[in-house]
Short mmCIF file of C-alpha atoms in Angstrom, two decimals:
data_model
loop_
_atom_site.label_atom_id
_atom_site.label_comp_id
_atom_site.label_asym_id
_atom_site.label_seq_id
_atom_site.Cartn_x
_atom_site.Cartn_y
_atom_site.Cartn_z
CA UNK A 1 136.83 3.40 98.84
CA UNK A 2 138.76 6.39 97.03
CA UNK A 3 135.82 9.04 98.98
CA UNK A 4 136.58 6.76 102.00
CA UNK A 5 140.29 7.56 101.74
CA UNK A 6 139.85 11.00 101.19
CA UNK A 7 137.24 11.84 103.45
CA UNK A 8 140.13 10.25 106.33
CA UNK A 9 142.47 12.04 105.16
CA UNK A 10 141.59 15.61 104.93
CA UNK A 11 141.48 16.22 108.38
CA UNK A 12 144.47 15.00 109.00
CA UNK A 13 145.59 17.62 105.97
CA UNK A 14 143.43 20.29 107.47
CA UNK A 15 145.31 19.63 110.59
CA UNK A 16 148.87 20.11 108.56
CA UNK A 17 148.02 23.39 107.12
CA UNK A 18 146.83 24.56 110.16
CA UNK A 19 150.04 24.18 111.84
CA UNK A 20 151.73 26.16 108.87
CA UNK A 21 149.06 28.98 109.55
CA UNK A 22 150.63 28.69 112.85
CA UNK A 23 153.59 29.51 112.25
CA UNK A 24 153.14 32.22 110.18
CA UNK A 25 151.38 33.68 113.87
CA UNK A 26 153.68 35.65 116.18
CA UNK A 27 152.07 33.85 118.91
CA UNK A 28 154.09 30.65 117.64
CA UNK A 29 157.82 31.39 116.94
CA UNK A 30 160.42 29.13 115.68
CA UNK A 31 161.59 27.34 119.16
CA UNK A 32 157.97 26.32 119.60
CA UNK A 33 157.97 23.85 116.51
CA UNK A 34 160.97 21.31 118.87
CA UNK A 35 158.99 22.11 121.56
CA UNK A 36 155.69 20.79 120.65
CA UNK A 37 158.10 17.72 118.46
CA UNK A 38 159.53 17.26 121.49
CA UNK A 39 156.20 16.10 123.73
CA UNK A 40 154.98 14.07 120.33
CA UNK A 41 157.35 11.63 119.83
CA UNK A 42 158.63 11.14 123.46
CA UNK A 43 155.13 11.66 125.34
CA UNK A 44 151.87 11.76 123.11
CA UNK A 45 153.06 9.14 120.56
CA UNK A 46 154.45 6.17 122.27
CA UNK A 47 151.78 6.69 124.78
CA UNK A 48 149.65 6.06 121.15
CA UNK A 49 151.73 2.89 120.16
CA UNK A 50 150.75 1.72 123.37
CA UNK A 51 147.45 1.71 123.75
CA UNK A 52 146.99 0.72 120.27
CA UNK A 53 149.28 -2.62 120.83
CA UNK A 54 148.29 -3.08 124.30
CA UNK A 55 144.34 -3.20 123.24
CA UNK A 56 145.23 -5.45 119.65
CA UNK A 57 144.13 -8.38 119.48
CA UNK A 58 147.70 -9.83 119.21
CA UNK A 59 147.48 -14.01 118.76
CA UNK A 60 148.40 -14.70 115.70
CA UNK A 61 151.59 -12.76 115.80
CA UNK A 62 152.73 -10.91 112.56
CA UNK A 63 152.32 -12.16 109.60
CA UNK A 64 155.27 -13.26 108.13
CA UNK A 65 155.16 -12.07 104.56
CA UNK A 66 154.12 -8.37 105.72
CA UNK A 67 157.17 -8.57 107.75
CA UNK A 68 159.51 -9.70 104.69
CA UNK A 69 157.81 -7.86 102.38
CA UNK A 70 157.54 -4.19 104.01
CA UNK A 71 161.57 -5.08 104.19
CA UNK A 72 162.78 -6.55 100.95
CA UNK A 73 160.60 -3.85 99.27
CA UNK A 74 162.03 -0.89 101.18
CA UNK A 75 165.58 -2.53 100.78
CA UNK A 76 165.32 -3.75 96.90
CA UNK A 77 163.91 0.51 96.28
CA UNK A 78 166.48 1.58 97.84
CA UNK A 79 168.75 -0.10 96.27
CA UNK A 80 167.13 1.24 92.61
CA UNK A 81 167.12 4.87 94.01
CA UNK A 82 170.67 4.61 94.62
CA UNK A 83 171.62 3.47 90.96
CA UNK A 84 169.46 5.60 89.43
CA UNK A 85 170.85 8.87 90.74
CA UNK A 86 174.17 7.32 90.55
CA UNK A 87 174.62 6.04 87.84
CA UNK A 88 171.09 7.07 85.48
CA UNK A 89 171.53 10.85 87.00
CA UNK A 90 175.01 11.66 87.46
CA UNK A 91 175.19 12.50 91.21
CA UNK A 92 177.95 11.99 93.45
CA UNK A 93 178.02 9.79 96.13
CA UNK A 94 176.65 12.58 98.54
CA UNK A 95 173.43 13.82 96.39
CA UNK A 96 172.95 9.88 95.30
CA UNK A 97 172.48 9.03 98.99
CA UNK A 98 170.32 12.06 99.91
CA UNK A 99 167.99 11.17 96.86
CA UNK A 100 167.77 7.42 97.66
CA UNK A 101 167.04 8.11 101.22
CA UNK A 102 164.05 11.29 100.34
CA UNK A 103 162.82 8.33 97.33
CA UNK A 104 162.53 6.02 99.91
CA UNK A 105 162.04 6.73 103.78
CA UNK A 106 158.69 8.20 104.29
CA UNK A 107 156.47 9.86 107.50
CA UNK A 108 155.29 7.02 108.68
CA UNK A 109 154.72 7.97 112.00
CA UNK A 110 153.82 11.54 112.42
CA UNK A 111 151.51 11.14 109.19
CA UNK A 112 151.67 6.85 108.60
CA UNK A 113 150.37 6.39 112.00
CA UNK A 114 147.30 8.78 112.43
CA UNK A 115 146.53 7.40 108.26
CA UNK A 116 146.29 3.94 108.45
CA UNK A 117 144.11 4.79 111.52
CA UNK A 118 142.11 7.35 109.88
CA UNK A 119 141.22 5.50 106.73
CA UNK A 120 140.93 1.90 108.46
CA UNK A 121 140.43 2.28 112.08
CA UNK A 122 141.59 1.78 115.65
CA UNK A 123 142.45 -2.35 114.84
CA UNK A 124 144.55 -1.48 112.12
CA UNK A 125 146.46 -0.09 115.86
CA UNK A 126 149.28 -2.66 114.98
CA UNK A 127 149.35 -3.31 111.73
CA UNK A 128 150.36 0.16 111.61
CA UNK A 129 152.64 0.07 114.90
CA UNK A 130 154.80 -2.62 113.15
CA UNK A 131 154.93 -0.66 109.75
CA UNK A 132 156.38 2.04 111.27
CA UNK A 133 159.04 0.02 113.45
CA UNK A 134 160.12 -1.20 109.90
CA UNK A 135 160.83 1.50 108.40
CA UNK A 136 162.01 3.62 110.65
CA UNK A 137 164.47 0.59 111.88
CA UNK A 138 166.05 0.28 107.91
CA UNK A 139 166.73 4.25 106.87
CA UNK A 140 167.32 5.49 110.66
CA UNK A 141 169.67 2.47 111.62
CA UNK A 142 170.81 1.67 108.38
CA UNK A 143 171.08 5.01 106.56
CA UNK A 144 173.66 6.86 109.11
CA UNK A 145 175.56 3.30 108.54
CA UNK A 146 175.85 3.24 105.62
CA UNK A 147 176.54 7.27 105.47
CA UNK A 148 180.11 6.14 107.40
CA UNK A 149 181.02 3.72 105.16
CA UNK A 150 180.52 5.54 102.43
CA UNK A 151 181.09 9.32 102.96
CA UNK A 152 183.37 9.38 105.95
CA UNK A 153 184.32 12.94 105.84
CA UNK A 154 181.01 13.99 104.57
CA UNK A 155 178.40 16.32 105.62
CA UNK A 156 181.54 18.52 106.90
CA UNK A 157 182.57 16.25 109.77
CA UNK A 158 183.60 12.84 110.44
CA UNK A 159 181.82 9.97 109.92
CA UNK A 160 184.30 6.92 109.64
CA UNK A 161 182.86 3.76 110.32
CA UNK A 162 183.47 2.28 113.21
CA UNK A 163 182.54 -0.42 115.54
CA UNK A 164 182.07 2.21 118.66
CA UNK A 165 180.51 4.68 115.98
CA UNK A 166 177.57 1.64 114.76
CA UNK A 167 177.10 0.83 117.94
CA UNK A 168 176.14 4.52 119.15
CA UNK A 169 173.78 4.26 116.06
CA UNK A 170 171.49 1.35 116.64
CA UNK A 171 171.48 2.09 120.43
CA UNK A 172 170.14 5.82 119.91
CA UNK A 173 167.78 4.91 117.03
CA UNK A 174 166.22 1.97 118.83
CA UNK A 175 167.11 1.13 122.51
CA UNK A 176 167.58 5.12 123.13
CA UNK A 177 163.91 5.24 120.99
CA UNK A 178 160.44 5.71 123.06
CA UNK A 179 159.13 4.28 120.33
CA UNK A 180 160.48 1.01 120.60
CA UNK A 181 159.71 1.04 124.14
CA UNK A 182 156.28 1.75 123.91
CA UNK A 183 155.64 -0.99 121.79
CA UNK A 184 157.73 -3.74 123.70
CA UNK A 185 155.69 -2.71 126.99
CA UNK A 186 152.24 -3.21 125.15
CA UNK A 187 153.23 -5.87 123.30
CA UNK A 188 154.04 -7.50 127.10
CA UNK A 189 150.45 -6.16 128.85
CA UNK A 190 148.96 -7.95 125.31
CA UNK A 191 150.94 -10.99 125.46
CA UNK A 192 150.60 -11.80 129.42
CA UNK A 193 146.93 -10.04 130.21
CA UNK A 194 148.77 -7.71 132.49
CA UNK A 195 146.05 -6.14 134.47
CA UNK A 196 146.25 -2.18 134.37
CA UNK A 197 144.96 0.12 136.90
CA UNK A 198 141.47 2.26 135.28
CA UNK A 199 143.27 6.09 135.47
CA UNK A 200 147.05 5.10 134.80
CA UNK A 201 144.65 3.73 131.39
CA UNK A 202 142.53 6.50 131.29
CA UNK A 203 145.35 8.54 131.47
CA UNK A 204 147.17 6.86 128.87
CA UNK A 205 144.00 7.75 126.28
CA UNK A 206 144.20 11.00 127.02
CA UNK A 207 147.46 11.24 126.17
CA UNK A 208 147.55 9.21 123.24
CA UNK A 209 144.34 11.83 121.96
CA UNK A 210 146.88 14.48 121.36
CA UNK A 211 149.09 12.03 119.22
CA UNK A 212 147.83 12.60 116.22
CA UNK A 213 146.88 15.92 116.54
CA UNK A 214 149.79 16.33 117.51
CA UNK A 215 152.16 15.10 115.09
CA UNK A 216 150.15 16.84 112.43
CA UNK A 217 150.38 20.10 113.54
CA UNK A 218 154.36 20.07 113.66
CA UNK A 219 154.68 18.60 110.31
CA UNK A 220 152.29 21.61 109.46
CA UNK A 221 154.78 23.94 111.33
CA UNK A 222 157.92 22.28 109.82
CA UNK A 223 156.50 22.95 106.18
CA UNK A 224 157.27 26.06 106.76
CA UNK A 225 160.68 26.25 107.84
CA UNK A 226 161.26 23.93 104.79
CA UNK A 227 159.94 26.08 102.37
CA UNK A 228 161.67 28.87 103.55
CA UNK A 229 164.97 26.81 103.36
CA UNK A 230 163.90 26.05 99.87
CA UNK A 231 163.61 29.97 98.72
CA UNK A 232 167.04 30.90 100.12
CA UNK A 233 168.42 28.15 98.05
CA UNK A 234 166.64 29.66 95.03
CA UNK A 235 167.87 32.93 95.22
CA UNK A 236 171.89 31.80 96.52
CA UNK A 237 174.03 31.43 92.77
CA UNK A 238 174.38 28.34 91.39
CA UNK A 239 177.13 26.22 91.77
CA UNK A 240 180.41 25.50 89.28
CA UNK A 241 182.21 22.82 90.15
CA UNK A 242 182.07 20.99 86.85
CA UNK A 243 179.07 19.19 87.92
CA UNK A 244 175.69 19.44 86.21
CA UNK A 245 173.97 22.69 87.39
CA UNK A 246 173.21 23.20 90.54
CA UNK A 247 169.70 24.72 90.03
CA UNK A 248 169.08 21.96 87.01
CA UNK A 249 169.70 18.75 88.71
CA UNK A 250 167.86 20.01 91.76
CA UNK A 251 164.40 20.53 89.29
CA UNK A 252 165.43 16.60 88.40
CA UNK A 253 166.38 15.28 91.43
CA UNK A 254 163.40 16.44 92.61
CA UNK A 255 160.92 15.07 90.29
CA UNK A 256 162.64 11.48 90.93
CA UNK A 257 161.62 11.88 94.49
CA UNK A 258 158.67 12.94 93.71
CA UNK A 259 157.40 10.88 91.29
CA UNK A 260 159.17 7.56 93.16
CA UNK A 261 157.75 8.16 96.34
CA UNK A 262 154.43 8.77 96.00
CA UNK A 263 154.21 6.02 92.71
CA UNK A 264 157.57 3.53 92.74
CA UNK A 265 157.38 2.87 95.34
CA UNK A 266 153.95 2.25 96.81
CA UNK A 267 153.71 -0.09 92.96
CA UNK A 268 155.95 -2.27 94.12
CA UNK A 269 154.76 -3.10 97.03
CA UNK A 270 151.49 -3.73 95.65
CA UNK A 271 152.95 -5.66 92.81
CA UNK A 272 155.24 -8.19 95.26
CA UNK A 273 152.25 -8.31 98.01
CA UNK A 274 149.76 -9.47 94.61
CA UNK A 275 153.03 -11.94 93.45
CA UNK A 276 154.13 -13.48 97.10
CA UNK A 277 150.73 -13.23 99.54
CA UNK A 278 147.38 -12.16 97.89
CA UNK A 279 145.52 -13.77 100.76
CA UNK A 280 147.14 -11.27 103.33
CA UNK A 281 144.78 -10.12 105.40
CA UNK A 282 143.60 -6.58 104.06
CA UNK A 283 144.56 -4.76 107.56
CA UNK A 284 147.60 -5.86 107.31
CA UNK A 285 147.92 -5.73 103.05
CA UNK A 286 146.54 -2.18 103.48
CA UNK A 287 149.30 -0.87 106.20
CA UNK A 288 151.80 -2.29 103.91
CA UNK A 289 150.89 0.16 100.57
CA UNK A 290 150.50 2.75 102.86
CA UNK A 291 153.44 3.07 104.73
CA UNK A 292 155.00 2.74 101.49
CA UNK A 293 152.90 5.78 99.97
CA UNK A 294 154.00 7.89 102.83
CA UNK A 295 155.01 11.24 101.32
CA UNK A 296 158.81 12.31 101.93
CA UNK A 297 159.83 11.94 105.86
CA UNK A 298 160.49 15.60 107.19
CA UNK A 299 163.39 13.35 109.36
CA UNK A 300 164.83 13.18 105.79
CA UNK A 301 165.92 16.08 105.08
CA UNK A 302 168.10 15.84 108.62
CA UNK A 303 169.35 12.78 108.28
CA UNK A 304 170.83 14.07 104.87
CA UNK A 305 171.82 17.10 105.48
CA UNK A 306 174.15 16.21 108.57
CA UNK A 307 174.98 12.60 106.76
CA UNK A 308 175.70 13.93 103.38
CA UNK A 309 175.93 18.03 103.30
CA UNK A 310 173.37 17.77 100.47
CA UNK A 311 169.57 17.71 101.52
CA UNK A 312 167.69 21.26 99.92
CA UNK A 313 166.55 19.15 97.32
CA UNK A 314 165.07 17.13 100.10
CA UNK A 315 163.64 19.86 101.91
CA UNK A 316 161.46 20.72 98.29
CA UNK A 317 160.39 17.13 98.01
CA UNK A 318 158.43 17.18 101.54
CA UNK A 319 156.80 20.06 100.40
CA UNK A 320 155.89 18.92 97.57
CA UNK A 321 154.79 15.40 98.45
CA UNK A 322 152.85 16.01 101.11
CA UNK A 323 150.56 18.58 98.88
CA UNK A 324 150.66 16.01 95.87
CA UNK A 325 149.72 12.86 98.36
CA UNK A 326 146.40 14.08 99.08
CA UNK A 327 144.65 12.97 96.04
CA UNK A 328 147.96 10.33 95.80
CA UNK A 329 146.90 8.55 98.52
CA UNK A 330 142.87 7.89 98.11
CA UNK A 331 144.28 7.04 93.88
CA UNK A 332 146.06 5.00 95.60
CA UNK A 333 143.65 3.01 97.78
CA UNK A 334 141.00 2.97 94.31
CA UNK A 335 143.63 1.09 92.33
CA UNK A 336 145.02 -0.67 94.78
CA UNK A 337 143.61 -1.71 98.75
CA UNK A 338 141.68 -4.00 99.21
#
């Protein structure tokens, strides 16, 4: 299992390295990354999710055990992370929220889906799609709402919670998300056996084929920006605000994020699956574990910076977890996957 997963994961990380190398070339200025990201998120990834859902056997539906364990484990681990940062590391509310997000929210869309498909094949596409949807709903909806409540004036702007702001957060993350609509349309096609013209199917196949390499290439390009931010932060003078020195706190917090994201979170999911759903089909079992084991999401930095004003430790954790996951994922597969 170790070698199977390693060989399945390595090509994906090689594409990431290609993106990172390209980000240093004059032909790929900083403006290229946002354009590629828009294409992947709004075109290629929805096409891929539509394709895997529309062609999946969803007659048995989504196992309830997969749903509730994925949801509960994510919420429980987020709470544990918050308590660890807030009371063990004695972080203020902003840093504790940023730490909680980085420790709990993995790159389930751009990296999770390609890895699940690469490890288990296209038959795992429906499970991968549901797994990323669960994680994205919890953190891309729940975290901004929580930040509005806990940090009404953080991030340099007004974040005071209100019904209108919460409704806008939910709308942006769900109703306006092309990923959500792609899965809904794909599910409708599969459930009602809607005939799709061959030229349309072929077009979707062509676009969907760009999702995995495109997403991984974008992740690689974003690593350069993340590394540059981290270097700039290290060169900046340390803050003296009466709290723990910034450099020392950042190191402790980054170590907590890395160990929590790559080890503690997937271990919790495995423990819950073995305790409450040991008979769960291997595709759903493995998808739940792999989604929990994804490295820190690049979106976590943006959300942490915007909503808490402190995203730099998250930026470093993104780079470290991406690198370490090349080994962490095959080791996890060897020890825990069916």
